[in-house]
Amino acid sequence: MTQQGVRWTADQVLALAPDSTSRKAGSKLGTADPWSGTGSSREGAVWGLCEGSGGTPYRTVVDTADGTGPAYRCSCPSREFPCKHALGLLLLWSGGEGATPAGQAPDWAEQWIAGRRRTQEKREAGPTGAGSGPADPEGARRRAERRAERITAGATELEERLADLLRSGLAAAEQSGYALWEETAARMVDAQAPGLSSRVRELGAVPGSGPDWPVRLLEESALLHLLDQGWLHRERLPEALAATVRARVGLPTSPTGPPVRDHWLVLAQYDTPDPKLTTRRIWLYGTASGRTALLLSYGAAGRAPELTLPVGLALEAEVSAHPDAGRQRVSLGEQFAPPVLTGTRPPGMTTTEATARYGETLRHDPWQDSVPVTLDNVIPTPDGASWQLADAEGDTALPLTPAAVSRPGLWRLVALSGGAPVKVFGECGHRGFTPLTAWPTAPGEAVRLC
């Protein structure tokens, strides 16, 4: 029998919201007043009818035990994923059994749930049938060669652009404006090198961005030049570093090696929007392996990715690593049980050990912006106009990144600490530390900061 679905906390439900507007609207629907016909199953499905602006209530059903994360279905016309009705229903469900009593799902919900279960079973069984034969290896090789040739042409052109920048002088970059960089980035897209394109766009945003921008421009130009040269001479690199270069340039990778089965604690989840794509990053910690791993999920512009794993839960599952120097990125394989609440916390380190870990990572991947670390016994402390995380038992500290200082999560962290030490998981890099999740020193649930 499938394990009974575990009720989440309100914070874990609201972590699923695609934006602040949906979070606020969903919160208003988290009471019993607008709902009727609510119920839930032992397998983790929740359903209900929500009053709307029309005469017919919206039919809403959520499968919290789906193999790829929560799945949603609502008859409302919203294009958000999940919509406010799904969020409201989950908030109602998180309040206890009385609001969504166990029972048999109505036909409209049962049909959708059964369809999801059949899809999951087919996914777990793997491809079958005549159309599942091996792909044409020779055709795949030719396509890979053609793409490599285009990337090489793009990298060569980019080298000329960087040389022009240095000949003209860094100061001239502020007068030339962003249009030239955008044109160069577009040409990298034509060369099928999205990794080069994104780094070019970041480079174009540096001139005039604040004090010491010429220094940052020179640093980023050097890293981009290093990546270009790595691609152009990739056959001379060790295999692990060559795989990192391929991934940084933008070539897709597939998991390699045997899958690792573990109980994976969901450490953090956050989205990075882009005009064409939303990237969701989910950090996991294997309680048996002691490994920190990264899941990536993507959604079309303006829509949240489908894969969602609420922070603070743990799931027993297999993951497979992708071939790069750090082997942090993984793909999620078979899940053996629905996510459950856990009191497990990842082991921590000092701020000095965190910076040393980042430095060690740069030896294998010079383009790594940050590494995942958990800090033990740190106190959020003002540092002039900014903030830092100071070791409670030492005289060292990590500055917070400018982006972290501007987010509401900073004040949740300060309130959780109250001047006392806390455990904080986040990303440590050359810009500072970005806190993502925190735990109080005493027993307590994870607090999401992003």
Short mmCIF file of C-alpha atoms in Angstrom, two decimals:
data_model
loop_
_atom_site.label_atom_id
_atom_site.label_comp_id
_atom_site.label_asym_id
_atom_site.label_seq_id
_atom_site.Cartn_x
_atom_site.Cartn_y
_atom_site.Cartn_z
CA MET A 1 0.00 0.00 0.00
CA THR A 2 1.18 3.53 -0.72
CA GLN A 3 2.25 5.45 2.36
CA GLN A 4 -0.32 7.87 3.69
CA GLY A 5 0.25 11.45 2.56
CA VAL A 6 1.83 13.67 5.21
CA ARG A 7 0.17 17.01 5.87
CA TRP A 8 2.49 19.92 5.24
CA THR A 9 2.80 23.14 7.18
CA ALA A 10 1.39 26.41 5.88
CA ASP A 11 4.90 27.65 5.09
CA GLN A 12 5.60 24.58 2.99
CA VAL A 13 2.35 25.10 1.06
CA LEU A 14 3.05 28.77 0.41
CA ALA A 15 6.53 27.83 -0.82
CA LEU A 16 4.77 26.33 -3.86
CA ALA A 17 3.32 29.69 -4.94
CA PRO A 18 4.73 30.94 -8.27
CA ASP A 19 4.74 34.58 -7.09
CA SER A 20 3.74 36.87 -4.23
CA THR A 21 0.37 37.68 -5.78
CA SER A 22 -0.61 34.01 -5.91
CA ARG A 23 0.68 33.56 -2.36
CA LYS A 24 -1.55 36.36 -1.07
CA ALA A 25 -4.60 35.22 -3.04
CA GLY A 26 -4.13 31.61 -1.96
CA SER A 27 -3.87 32.63 1.69
CA LYS A 28 -7.32 34.23 1.49
CA LEU A 29 -8.78 30.92 0.30
CA GLY A 30 -7.17 28.88 3.09
CA THR A 31 -10.29 28.92 5.26
CA ALA A 32 -13.38 26.68 5.16
CA ASP A 33 -15.81 29.46 4.13
CA PRO A 34 -15.43 29.29 0.30
CA TRP A 35 -15.09 25.49 0.20
CA SER A 36 -17.54 22.60 0.02
CA GLY A 37 -17.23 18.89 -0.77
CA THR A 38 -13.65 18.75 0.51
CA GLY A 39 -11.87 15.52 1.24
CA SER A 40 -8.59 13.65 1.12
CA SER A 41 -7.26 10.15 0.60
CA ARG A 42 -4.65 8.06 2.37
CA GLU A 43 -2.60 8.14 -0.85
CA GLY A 44 -2.14 11.92 -0.65
CA ALA A 45 -4.91 13.31 -2.89
CA VAL A 46 -6.95 16.36 -1.77
CA TRP A 47 -10.06 17.75 -3.47
CA GLY A 48 -12.79 20.34 -3.02
CA LEU A 49 -15.21 22.81 -4.61
CA CYS A 50 -14.40 26.52 -4.28
CA GLU A 51 -16.89 29.35 -4.77
CA GLY A 52 -15.91 31.71 -7.56
CA SER A 53 -17.30 34.75 -9.32
CA GLY A 54 -19.67 32.60 -11.39
CA GLY A 55 -22.50 30.34 -10.37
CA THR A 56 -20.52 27.13 -10.71
CA PRO A 57 -17.83 26.41 -8.11
CA TYR A 58 -14.33 25.57 -9.27
CA ARG A 59 -13.32 21.92 -9.07
CA THR A 60 -9.86 21.66 -7.51
CA VAL A 61 -7.79 18.55 -6.88
CA VAL A 62 -4.16 18.12 -5.83
CA ASP A 63 -2.05 14.96 -5.83
CA THR A 64 0.63 15.52 -3.17
CA ALA A 65 2.20 12.08 -3.72
CA ASP A 66 2.87 12.34 -7.45
CA GLY A 67 6.27 10.96 -8.44
CA THR A 68 7.58 14.29 -9.78
CA GLY A 69 6.19 16.50 -7.02
CA PRO A 70 2.70 17.86 -6.31
CA ALA A 71 0.34 17.84 -9.31
CA TYR A 72 -2.66 20.14 -9.64
CA ARG A 73 -5.95 20.34 -11.55
CA CYS A 74 -8.46 23.19 -11.31
CA SER A 75 -11.36 24.20 -13.54
CA CYS A 76 -10.58 27.90 -13.12
CA PRO A 77 -9.15 29.82 -16.11
CA SER A 78 -5.93 30.84 -14.31
CA ARG A 79 -2.63 30.17 -16.08
CA GLU A 80 -0.67 30.18 -12.81
CA PHE A 81 0.73 26.88 -11.63
CA PRO A 82 -0.44 26.17 -8.98
CA CYS A 83 -3.43 28.52 -8.99
CA LYS A 84 -4.78 30.30 -5.91
CA HIS A 85 -7.50 27.66 -5.47
CA ALA A 86 -4.95 24.83 -5.30
CA LEU A 87 -2.91 26.82 -2.77
CA GLY A 88 -6.02 27.58 -0.71
CA LEU A 89 -7.06 23.93 -0.74
CA LEU A 90 -3.62 22.82 0.42
CA LEU A 91 -3.66 25.42 3.19
CA LEU A 92 -7.03 24.11 4.31
CA TRP A 93 -5.65 20.54 4.20
CA SER A 94 -2.57 21.55 6.21
CA GLY A 95 -4.81 22.63 9.08
CA GLY A 96 -5.84 19.09 10.02
CA GLU A 97 -8.16 16.25 9.13
CA GLY A 98 -11.34 18.07 10.10
CA ALA A 99 -11.21 20.47 7.14
CA THR A 100 -10.52 17.76 4.52
CA PRO A 101 -11.83 14.49 5.99
CA ALA A 102 -10.67 11.15 4.63
CA GLY A 103 -13.07 9.64 2.15
CA GLN A 104 -13.82 8.54 -1.40
CA ALA A 105 -13.05 11.10 -4.10
CA PRO A 106 -15.93 12.24 -6.33
CA ASP A 107 -15.94 10.97 -9.92
CA TRP A 108 -14.44 14.14 -11.43
CA ALA A 109 -11.51 13.99 -9.02
CA GLU A 110 -11.11 10.21 -9.12
CA GLN A 111 -10.81 10.19 -12.93
CA TRP A 112 -7.97 12.73 -12.83
CA ILE A 113 -6.20 10.98 -9.94
CA ALA A 114 -6.42 7.60 -11.69
CA GLY A 115 -4.99 9.14 -14.86
CA ARG A 116 -2.06 10.55 -12.89
CA ARG A 117 -1.42 7.17 -11.27
CA ARG A 118 -1.39 5.41 -14.66
CA THR A 119 1.03 8.00 -16.04
CA GLN A 120 3.33 7.54 -13.05
CA GLU A 121 3.27 3.76 -13.42
CA LYS A 122 4.21 4.04 -17.11
CA ARG A 123 7.00 6.47 -16.24
CA GLU A 124 8.40 4.10 -13.61
CA ALA A 125 8.11 1.11 -15.95
CA GLY A 126 10.21 2.86 -18.59
CA PRO A 127 9.71 3.07 -22.37
CA THR A 128 8.22 0.08 -24.18
CA GLY A 129 6.96 -0.74 -27.60
CA ALA A 130 8.23 -0.49 -31.13
CA GLY A 131 8.96 3.22 -30.88
CA SER A 132 11.35 2.77 -27.96
CA GLY A 133 14.27 1.28 -29.87
CA PRO A 134 17.75 2.78 -29.71
CA ALA A 135 18.31 6.14 -31.39
CA ASP A 136 20.46 6.39 -34.49
CA PRO A 137 24.00 6.74 -33.03
CA GLU A 138 25.54 7.89 -36.29
CA GLY A 139 22.92 10.61 -36.74
CA ALA A 140 23.42 11.74 -33.15
CA ARG A 141 27.19 11.90 -33.71
CA ARG A 142 26.80 14.05 -36.82
CA ARG A 143 24.42 16.43 -35.03
CA ALA A 144 26.85 16.74 -32.13
CA GLU A 145 29.71 17.50 -34.53
CA ARG A 146 27.71 20.20 -36.33
CA ARG A 147 26.77 21.84 -33.04
CA ALA A 148 30.38 21.71 -31.85
CA GLU A 149 31.48 23.45 -35.05
CA ARG A 150 28.91 26.22 -34.52
CA ILE A 151 29.99 26.68 -30.89
CA THR A 152 33.62 26.86 -31.98
CA ALA A 153 32.77 29.57 -34.50
CA GLY A 154 30.87 31.48 -31.81
CA ALA A 155 33.70 31.15 -29.28
CA THR A 156 36.20 32.40 -31.88
CA GLU A 157 34.03 35.42 -32.62
CA LEU A 158 33.65 36.12 -28.92
CA GLU A 159 37.42 36.08 -28.48
CA GLU A 160 37.66 38.81 -31.12
CA ARG A 161 35.02 40.85 -29.27
CA LEU A 162 36.96 40.58 -26.00
CA ALA A 163 40.18 41.57 -27.76
CA ASP A 164 38.44 44.65 -29.18
CA LEU A 165 37.28 45.55 -25.66
CA LEU A 166 40.82 45.47 -24.29
CA ARG A 167 42.27 47.38 -27.23
CA SER A 168 39.65 50.13 -26.85
CA GLY A 169 40.07 50.28 -23.07
CA LEU A 170 37.58 49.28 -20.38
CA ALA A 171 36.41 52.88 -19.95
CA ALA A 172 35.02 52.83 -23.49
CA ALA A 173 32.62 50.02 -22.54
CA GLU A 174 30.41 52.48 -20.63
CA GLN A 175 29.97 54.69 -23.71
CA SER A 176 29.29 51.84 -26.16
CA GLY A 177 26.12 50.87 -24.28
CA TYR A 178 24.37 47.54 -23.84
CA ALA A 179 23.17 47.07 -27.43
CA LEU A 180 26.51 45.76 -28.67
CA TRP A 181 26.64 43.14 -25.91
CA GLU A 182 23.07 42.12 -26.60
CA GLU A 183 23.93 41.63 -30.27
CA THR A 184 26.93 39.50 -29.27
CA ALA A 185 24.75 37.46 -26.91
CA ALA A 186 22.24 36.86 -29.71
CA ARG A 187 25.03 35.58 -31.94
CA MET A 188 26.03 33.11 -29.22
CA VAL A 189 22.43 31.86 -29.22
CA ASP A 190 22.73 31.39 -33.00
CA ALA A 191 25.92 29.43 -32.30
CA GLN A 192 23.88 27.14 -29.96
CA ALA A 193 25.97 28.17 -26.96
CA PRO A 194 23.40 29.43 -24.40
CA GLY A 195 25.99 29.34 -21.61
CA LEU A 196 28.20 31.81 -23.47
CA SER A 197 25.16 33.94 -24.28
CA SER A 198 24.11 34.30 -20.64
CA ARG A 199 27.64 35.21 -19.53
CA VAL A 200 27.87 37.84 -22.30
CA ARG A 201 24.61 39.41 -21.10
CA GLU A 202 25.96 39.50 -17.54
CA LEU A 203 29.14 41.10 -18.83
CA GLY A 204 27.17 43.79 -20.67
CA ALA A 205 25.38 44.75 -17.46
CA VAL A 206 28.62 45.49 -15.56
CA PRO A 207 29.71 48.86 -17.08
CA GLY A 208 28.40 51.77 -15.03
CA SER A 209 26.81 49.41 -12.46
CA GLY A 210 28.52 50.95 -9.44
CA PRO A 211 31.88 51.63 -7.83
CA ASP A 212 34.82 49.62 -9.16
CA TRP A 213 32.85 48.35 -12.16
CA PRO A 214 36.02 48.32 -14.36
CA VAL A 215 37.57 45.81 -11.96
CA ARG A 216 34.52 43.57 -12.13
CA LEU A 217 34.41 43.93 -15.93
CA LEU A 218 38.03 42.82 -16.19
CA GLU A 219 37.41 39.86 -13.89
CA GLU A 220 34.33 38.69 -15.79
CA SER A 221 36.08 39.22 -19.13
CA ALA A 222 38.97 37.04 -17.94
CA LEU A 223 36.59 34.26 -16.87
CA LEU A 224 34.77 34.43 -20.19
CA HIS A 225 38.09 34.30 -22.05
CA LEU A 226 39.09 31.29 -19.95
CA LEU A 227 35.84 29.51 -20.86
CA ASP A 228 36.38 30.29 -24.55
CA GLN A 229 39.89 28.89 -24.43
CA GLY A 230 38.70 25.87 -22.51
CA TRP A 231 36.23 25.07 -25.29
CA LEU A 232 38.70 25.73 -28.10
CA HIS A 233 41.27 23.42 -26.46
CA ARG A 234 38.91 21.00 -24.74
CA GLU A 235 40.69 17.95 -26.14
CA ARG A 236 43.72 18.81 -23.97
CA LEU A 237 41.75 19.01 -20.71
CA PRO A 238 41.20 16.26 -18.13
CA GLU A 239 37.84 14.61 -18.74
CA ALA A 240 36.17 16.04 -15.61
CA LEU A 241 37.22 19.60 -16.49
CA ALA A 242 36.24 19.09 -20.14
CA ALA A 243 32.78 17.97 -18.98
CA THR A 244 32.53 21.13 -16.87
CA VAL A 245 33.48 23.29 -19.88
CA ARG A 246 30.84 21.58 -22.02
CA ALA A 247 28.21 22.18 -19.36
CA ARG A 248 29.25 25.84 -18.86
CA VAL A 249 29.09 26.49 -22.60
CA GLY A 250 25.55 25.18 -22.60
CA LEU A 251 25.67 21.64 -23.95
CA PRO A 252 23.01 19.42 -22.37
CA THR A 253 24.23 16.59 -20.14
CA SER A 254 22.71 13.29 -19.15
CA PRO A 255 23.14 11.48 -15.83
CA THR A 256 26.02 8.99 -15.70
CA GLY A 257 26.95 6.29 -13.26
CA PRO A 258 24.78 4.26 -10.90
CA PRO A 259 21.89 5.97 -9.09
CA VAL A 260 22.26 6.77 -5.39
CA ARG A 261 19.36 5.79 -3.14
CA ASP A 262 19.02 7.83 0.02
CA HIS A 263 16.63 9.76 2.23
CA TRP A 264 16.97 13.24 0.71
CA LEU A 265 16.21 16.25 2.89
CA VAL A 266 14.84 19.20 0.87
CA LEU A 267 17.12 22.04 1.96
CA ALA A 268 15.94 24.89 -0.28
CA GLN A 269 13.93 25.74 -3.35
CA TYR A 270 13.90 28.99 -5.32
CA ASP A 271 13.19 30.26 -8.83
CA THR A 272 15.34 32.41 -11.10
CA PRO A 273 13.14 34.12 -13.72
CA ASP A 274 14.34 34.94 -17.21
CA PRO A 275 12.49 36.57 -20.14
CA LYS A 276 12.19 33.15 -21.83
CA LEU A 277 12.62 30.61 -19.04
CA THR A 278 12.12 30.14 -15.30
CA THR A 279 14.76 27.97 -13.63
CA ARG A 280 13.93 26.27 -10.34
CA ARG A 281 16.82 25.15 -8.10
CA ILE A 282 16.15 22.55 -5.43
CA TRP A 283 18.95 21.65 -3.01
CA LEU A 284 18.89 18.19 -1.42
CA TYR A 285 20.95 16.59 1.34
CA GLY A 286 21.39 12.81 1.56
CA THR A 287 21.13 11.81 5.21
CA ALA A 288 23.05 8.55 4.66
CA SER A 289 25.51 9.60 1.93
CA GLY A 290 26.18 13.07 3.40
CA ARG A 291 25.97 14.45 -0.13
CA THR A 292 24.47 17.79 -1.18
CA ALA A 293 22.84 17.65 -4.62
CA LEU A 294 21.08 20.08 -6.96
CA LEU A 295 17.90 19.42 -8.93
CA LEU A 296 17.10 21.76 -11.82
CA SER A 297 13.62 22.19 -13.27
CA TYR A 298 12.45 24.57 -15.97
CA GLY A 299 9.22 26.32 -16.91
CA ALA A 300 8.21 28.53 -19.80
CA ALA A 301 8.40 32.29 -19.22
CA GLY A 302 5.83 33.42 -16.67
CA ARG A 303 5.03 29.89 -15.49
CA ALA A 304 6.49 27.98 -12.58
CA PRO A 305 8.31 24.69 -13.27
CA GLU A 306 6.33 21.55 -12.52
CA LEU A 307 8.76 19.89 -10.11
CA THR A 308 8.10 21.10 -6.56
CA LEU A 309 9.52 19.72 -3.31
CA PRO A 310 8.56 21.70 -0.19
CA VAL A 311 11.43 22.67 2.11
CA GLY A 312 11.70 20.67 5.32
CA LEU A 313 10.41 17.39 3.92
CA ALA A 314 12.46 14.29 3.16
CA LEU A 315 11.90 11.74 0.44
CA GLU A 316 13.37 8.31 -0.16
CA ALA A 317 14.49 8.33 -3.77
CA GLU A 318 17.26 7.62 -6.24
CA VAL A 319 19.26 10.38 -7.92
CA SER A 320 21.85 10.19 -10.70
CA ALA A 321 24.73 12.64 -11.06
CA HIS A 322 25.56 14.63 -14.19
CA PRO A 323 29.16 14.58 -15.50
CA ASP A 324 30.86 17.77 -14.36
CA ALA A 325 33.75 18.51 -12.05
CA GLY A 326 31.64 18.99 -8.93
CA ARG A 327 28.97 16.39 -9.78
CA GLN A 328 26.46 18.40 -7.78
CA ARG A 329 23.68 18.43 -10.36
CA VAL A 330 21.50 15.33 -10.31
CA SER A 331 18.36 14.02 -11.95
CA LEU A 332 15.58 12.62 -9.80
CA GLY A 333 14.86 8.94 -10.38
CA GLU A 334 12.45 6.57 -8.71
CA GLN A 335 10.73 7.72 -5.52
CA PHE A 336 9.91 4.97 -3.06
CA ALA A 337 7.53 6.87 -0.77
CA PRO A 338 5.83 10.28 -0.58
CA PRO A 339 7.81 13.10 1.10
CA VAL A 340 7.51 13.12 4.90
CA LEU A 341 8.27 15.60 7.63
CA THR A 342 11.62 15.08 9.32
CA GLY A 343 13.61 16.55 12.17
CA THR A 344 16.92 15.81 10.43
CA ARG A 345 19.26 18.73 9.85
CA PRO A 346 22.41 18.83 7.72
CA PRO A 347 25.75 19.06 9.53
CA GLY A 348 27.29 22.52 9.59
CA MET A 349 30.65 24.25 9.47
CA THR A 350 32.29 27.55 10.40
CA THR A 351 32.49 30.57 8.11
CA THR A 352 36.22 29.95 7.67
CA GLU A 353 35.58 26.39 6.53
CA ALA A 354 32.88 27.64 4.13
CA THR A 355 35.25 30.04 2.35
CA ALA A 356 37.90 27.30 2.18
CA ARG A 357 35.39 24.97 0.53
CA TYR A 358 34.53 27.57 -2.07
CA GLY A 359 38.22 28.13 -2.79
CA GLU A 360 38.78 24.40 -3.23
CA THR A 361 35.86 24.22 -5.67
CA LEU A 362 37.37 26.93 -7.85
CA ARG A 363 40.37 24.70 -8.50
CA HIS A 364 38.10 22.34 -10.42
CA ASP A 365 35.53 24.82 -11.76
CA PRO A 366 36.80 28.43 -12.07
CA TRP A 367 33.33 29.60 -13.24
CA GLN A 368 31.53 28.45 -10.09
CA ASP A 369 29.72 31.44 -8.59
CA SER A 370 28.97 29.76 -5.27
CA VAL A 371 28.82 26.47 -3.39
CA PRO A 372 26.15 25.09 -1.05
CA VAL A 373 27.15 25.15 2.61
CA THR A 374 25.47 24.92 5.99
CA LEU A 375 26.78 27.26 8.68
CA ASP A 376 26.59 26.26 12.34
CA ASN A 377 26.15 28.69 15.23
CA VAL A 378 26.10 31.96 13.32
CA ILE A 379 24.39 35.19 14.29
CA PRO A 380 23.03 37.73 11.77
CA THR A 381 24.78 40.99 12.60
CA PRO A 382 24.58 44.50 11.08
CA ASP A 383 27.68 45.55 9.17
CA GLY A 384 27.32 49.23 8.34
CA ALA A 385 24.65 49.46 5.64
CA SER A 386 24.78 45.70 5.11
CA TRP A 387 24.63 42.47 7.16
CA GLN A 388 26.89 39.55 7.88
CA LEU A 389 26.73 36.12 9.54
CA ALA A 390 29.21 36.07 12.42
CA ASP A 391 30.53 32.93 14.11
CA ALA A 392 29.15 32.80 17.65
CA GLU A 393 32.36 31.24 18.98
CA GLY A 394 34.95 32.98 16.82
CA ASP A 395 35.95 36.31 15.32
CA THR A 396 35.16 35.59 11.66
CA ALA A 397 32.08 36.38 9.59
CA LEU A 398 30.66 36.09 6.07
CA PRO A 399 29.07 39.15 4.43
CA LEU A 400 25.63 38.68 2.93
CA THR A 401 25.23 39.25 -0.80
CA PRO A 402 23.51 42.51 -1.84
CA ALA A 403 20.58 40.47 -3.18
CA ALA A 404 20.11 38.74 0.18
CA VAL A 405 20.14 42.04 2.09
CA SER A 406 17.30 43.38 -0.06
CA ARG A 407 14.99 40.38 0.47
CA PRO A 408 12.32 39.97 3.18
CA GLY A 409 13.98 36.68 4.13
CA LEU A 410 16.69 38.63 5.94
CA TRP A 411 14.20 39.87 8.50
CA ARG A 412 12.77 36.37 8.99
CA LEU A 413 16.33 35.24 9.71
CA VAL A 414 16.90 38.11 12.16
CA ALA A 415 13.60 37.36 13.91
CA LEU A 416 14.40 33.63 14.13
CA SER A 417 17.80 34.39 15.66
CA GLY A 418 16.82 37.15 18.05
CA GLY A 419 20.54 37.58 18.73
CA ALA A 420 21.08 33.86 19.38
CA PRO A 421 23.02 31.43 17.16
CA VAL A 422 21.17 29.63 14.36
CA LYS A 423 21.98 27.05 11.69
CA VAL A 424 21.75 28.45 8.14
CA PHE A 425 21.93 26.75 4.76
CA GLY A 426 22.79 28.85 1.72
CA GLU A 427 25.18 29.56 -1.12
CA CYS A 428 28.69 30.89 -0.43
CA GLY A 429 30.61 32.62 -3.22
CA HIS A 430 32.75 35.57 -4.21
CA ARG A 431 29.81 37.99 -3.75
CA GLY A 432 29.16 36.78 -0.21
CA PHE A 433 26.66 34.41 1.39
CA THR A 434 23.01 34.04 0.36
CA PRO A 435 20.93 32.42 3.16
CA LEU A 436 18.16 30.14 1.88
CA THR A 437 16.93 28.18 4.91
CA ALA A 438 17.49 28.42 8.66
CA TRP A 439 16.82 26.38 11.78
CA PRO A 440 16.72 27.56 15.41
CA THR A 441 19.23 26.11 17.87
CA ALA A 442 16.39 24.45 19.77
CA PRO A 443 14.26 21.81 18.02
CA GLY A 444 12.05 23.43 15.42
CA GLU A 445 11.01 23.41 11.78
CA ALA A 446 13.03 24.82 8.91
CA VAL A 447 12.32 28.45 8.03
CA ARG A 448 12.40 29.26 4.33
CA LEU A 449 14.27 32.52 3.58
CA CYS A 450 13.88 32.79 -0.21
#
